[in-house]
mmCIF file of C-alpha atoms in Angstrom:
data_model
loop_
_atom_site.group_PDB
_atom_site.id
_atom_site.type_symbol
_atom_site.label_atom_id
_atom_site.label_comp_id
_atom_site.label_asym_id
_atom_site.label_seq_id
_atom_site.Cartn_x
_atom_site.Cartn_y
_atom_site.Cartn_z
ATOM 1 C CA MET A 1 23.955 22.497 8.741
ATOM 2 C CA THR A 2 21.213 21.393 11.118
ATOM 3 C CA GLY A 3 17.810 20.071 10.160
ATOM 4 C CA ILE A 4 16.125 16.966 8.868
ATOM 5 C CA ALA A 5 16.564 15.804 5.298
ATOM 6 C CA ALA A 6 14.086 13.274 3.940
ATOM 7 C CA ASP A 7 15.445 10.218 2.176
ATOM 8 C CA LEU A 8 13.212 10.526 -0.883
ATOM 9 C CA THR A 9 14.599 7.411 -2.555
ATOM 10 C CA SER A 10 13.683 5.259 0.437
ATOM 11 C CA LEU A 11 10.275 6.912 0.614
ATOM 12 C CA SER A 12 9.618 6.133 -3.057
ATOM 13 C CA ARG A 13 10.800 2.541 -2.623
ATOM 14 C CA THR A 14 8.598 2.080 0.455
ATOM 15 C CA SER A 15 5.608 3.517 -1.386
ATOM 16 C CA ALA A 16 6.142 1.065 -4.263
ATOM 17 C CA LEU A 17 6.427 -1.886 -1.850
ATOM 18 C CA VAL A 18 3.229 -0.850 -0.075
ATOM 19 C CA ASP A 19 1.383 -0.609 -3.407
ATOM 20 C CA GLU A 20 2.671 -4.060 -4.388
ATOM 21 C CA ALA A 21 1.522 -5.559 -1.077
ATOM 22 C CA ALA A 22 -1.914 -3.984 -1.525
ATOM 23 C CA GLY A 23 -2.168 -5.524 -4.987
ATOM 24 C CA ARG A 24 -1.327 -8.981 -3.705
ATOM 25 C CA LEU A 25 -3.889 -8.731 -0.914
ATOM 26 C CA THR A 26 -6.763 -8.063 -3.319
ATOM 27 C CA ALA A 27 -6.727 -11.611 -4.723
ATOM 28 C CA ALA A 28 -10.234 -13.052 -4.490
ATOM 29 C CA PRO A 29 -11.102 -16.576 -3.354
ATOM 30 C CA GLY A 30 -10.788 -19.069 -6.183
ATOM 31 C CA GLY A 31 -13.824 -19.738 -8.309
ATOM 32 C CA GLY A 32 -15.045 -23.075 -9.522
ATOM 33 C CA THR A 33 -17.196 -25.706 -7.949
ATOM 34 C CA PRO A 34 -15.942 -27.115 -4.652
ATOM 35 C CA ALA A 35 -15.246 -30.836 -4.611
ATOM 36 C CA HIS A 36 -17.647 -33.026 -2.644
ATOM 37 C CA PHE A 37 -16.368 -36.093 -0.885
ATOM 38 C CA PRO A 38 -18.371 -39.090 0.319
ATOM 39 C CA VAL A 39 -17.246 -38.415 3.891
ATOM 40 C CA PRO A 40 -19.696 -37.744 6.723
ATOM 41 C CA GLY A 41 -19.706 -34.057 7.588
ATOM 42 C CA ALA A 42 -17.749 -33.045 4.477
ATOM 43 C CA ALA A 43 -20.514 -30.752 3.230
ATOM 44 C CA ARG A 44 -20.627 -28.893 6.570
ATOM 45 C CA PHE A 45 -16.849 -28.684 6.600
ATOM 46 C CA LEU A 46 -16.762 -27.297 3.047
ATOM 47 C CA THR A 47 -19.466 -24.766 3.888
ATOM 48 C CA ALA A 48 -17.600 -23.648 7.014
ATOM 49 C CA PHE A 49 -14.307 -23.553 5.135
ATOM 50 C CA THR A 50 -15.829 -21.496 2.294
ATOM 51 C CA THR A 51 -17.369 -19.078 4.793
ATOM 52 C CA ALA A 52 -14.038 -18.730 6.599
ATOM 53 C CA ARG A 53 -12.239 -18.144 3.302
ATOM 54 C CA GLN A 54 -14.734 -15.441 2.348
ATOM 55 C CA ARG A 55 -14.249 -13.748 5.727
ATOM 56 C CA GLN A 56 -10.493 -14.007 5.319
ATOM 57 C CA HIS A 57 -10.778 -12.428 1.880
ATOM 58 C CA SER A 58 -12.902 -9.623 3.285
ATOM 59 C CA CYS A 59 -10.291 -8.944 5.982
ATOM 60 C CA ALA A 60 -7.448 -9.109 3.454
ATOM 61 C CA LEU A 61 -9.335 -6.661 1.245
ATOM 62 C CA GLY A 62 -9.643 -4.256 4.173
ATOM 63 C CA LEU A 63 -5.937 -4.650 4.855
ATOM 64 C CA SER A 64 -5.145 -4.040 1.193
ATOM 65 C CA ARG A 65 -7.194 -0.835 1.302
ATOM 66 C CA TYR A 66 -5.169 0.233 4.328
ATOM 67 C CA TYR A 67 -1.904 -0.445 2.478
ATOM 68 C CA SER A 68 -3.227 1.235 -0.655
ATOM 69 C CA ASP A 69 -4.179 4.336 1.333
ATOM 70 C CA ALA A 70 -0.777 4.257 3.045
ATOM 71 C CA GLY A 71 0.919 4.025 -0.351
ATOM 72 C CA ALA A 72 -1.074 6.993 -1.631
ATOM 73 C CA ALA A 73 -0.207 8.977 1.492
ATOM 74 C CA LEU A 74 3.497 8.147 1.164
ATOM 75 C CA THR A 75 3.431 9.110 -2.516
ATOM 76 C CA GLY A 76 1.786 12.425 -1.632
ATOM 77 C CA LEU A 77 4.314 13.000 1.140
ATOM 78 C CA ASN A 78 7.143 12.238 -1.282
ATOM 79 C CA ARG A 79 5.776 14.778 -3.778
ATOM 80 C CA SER A 80 5.351 17.422 -1.081
ATOM 81 C CA LEU A 81 8.840 16.876 0.317
ATOM 82 C CA THR A 82 10.386 16.930 -3.151
ATOM 83 C CA SER A 83 8.559 20.152 -4.005
ATOM 84 C CA HIS A 84 9.553 21.742 -0.695
ATOM 85 C CA GLU A 85 13.191 20.703 -1.007
ATOM 86 C CA ASP A 86 13.346 21.917 -4.622
ATOM 87 C CA ALA A 87 11.890 25.284 -3.603
ATOM 88 C CA ALA A 88 14.331 25.554 -0.694
ATOM 89 C CA ALA A 89 17.257 24.687 -2.981
ATOM 90 C CA ARG A 90 16.189 27.397 -5.435
ATOM 91 C CA ARG A 91 16.040 29.959 -2.611
ATOM 92 C CA PHE A 92 19.477 28.944 -1.328
ATOM 93 C CA ASP A 93 20.961 29.110 -4.840
ATOM 94 C CA ARG A 94 19.944 32.734 -5.368
ATOM 95 C CA SER A 95 22.723 35.229 -4.996
ATOM 96 C CA PRO A 96 22.171 38.103 -2.533
ATOM 97 C CA GLY A 97 21.671 40.560 -5.407
ATOM 98 C CA ASP A 98 18.903 38.560 -7.142
ATOM 99 C CA ALA A 99 15.356 39.884 -7.020
ATOM 100 C CA ALA A 100 12.827 37.780 -5.139
#
């Protein structure tokens, strides 16, 4: 038999891994009051570091949305392939005398 058969188990597993990665990427920067040290330039450093962390979080959130969308797309593809393969199997299982 020629053709392409989808590995639905692998597709489901990949979809779950993508969803898990998206969940981990949505972690927000930690709350609380930043520590202040009696070191020259520490306040500027902390401000720059906080700004960088917020930008990093924003980028990670965008990446998590990408992975979340990819997970949703893979889940939809899995459902479509399963439905298509089930329908094809039902058609192949019919005997020649069965009504359509």
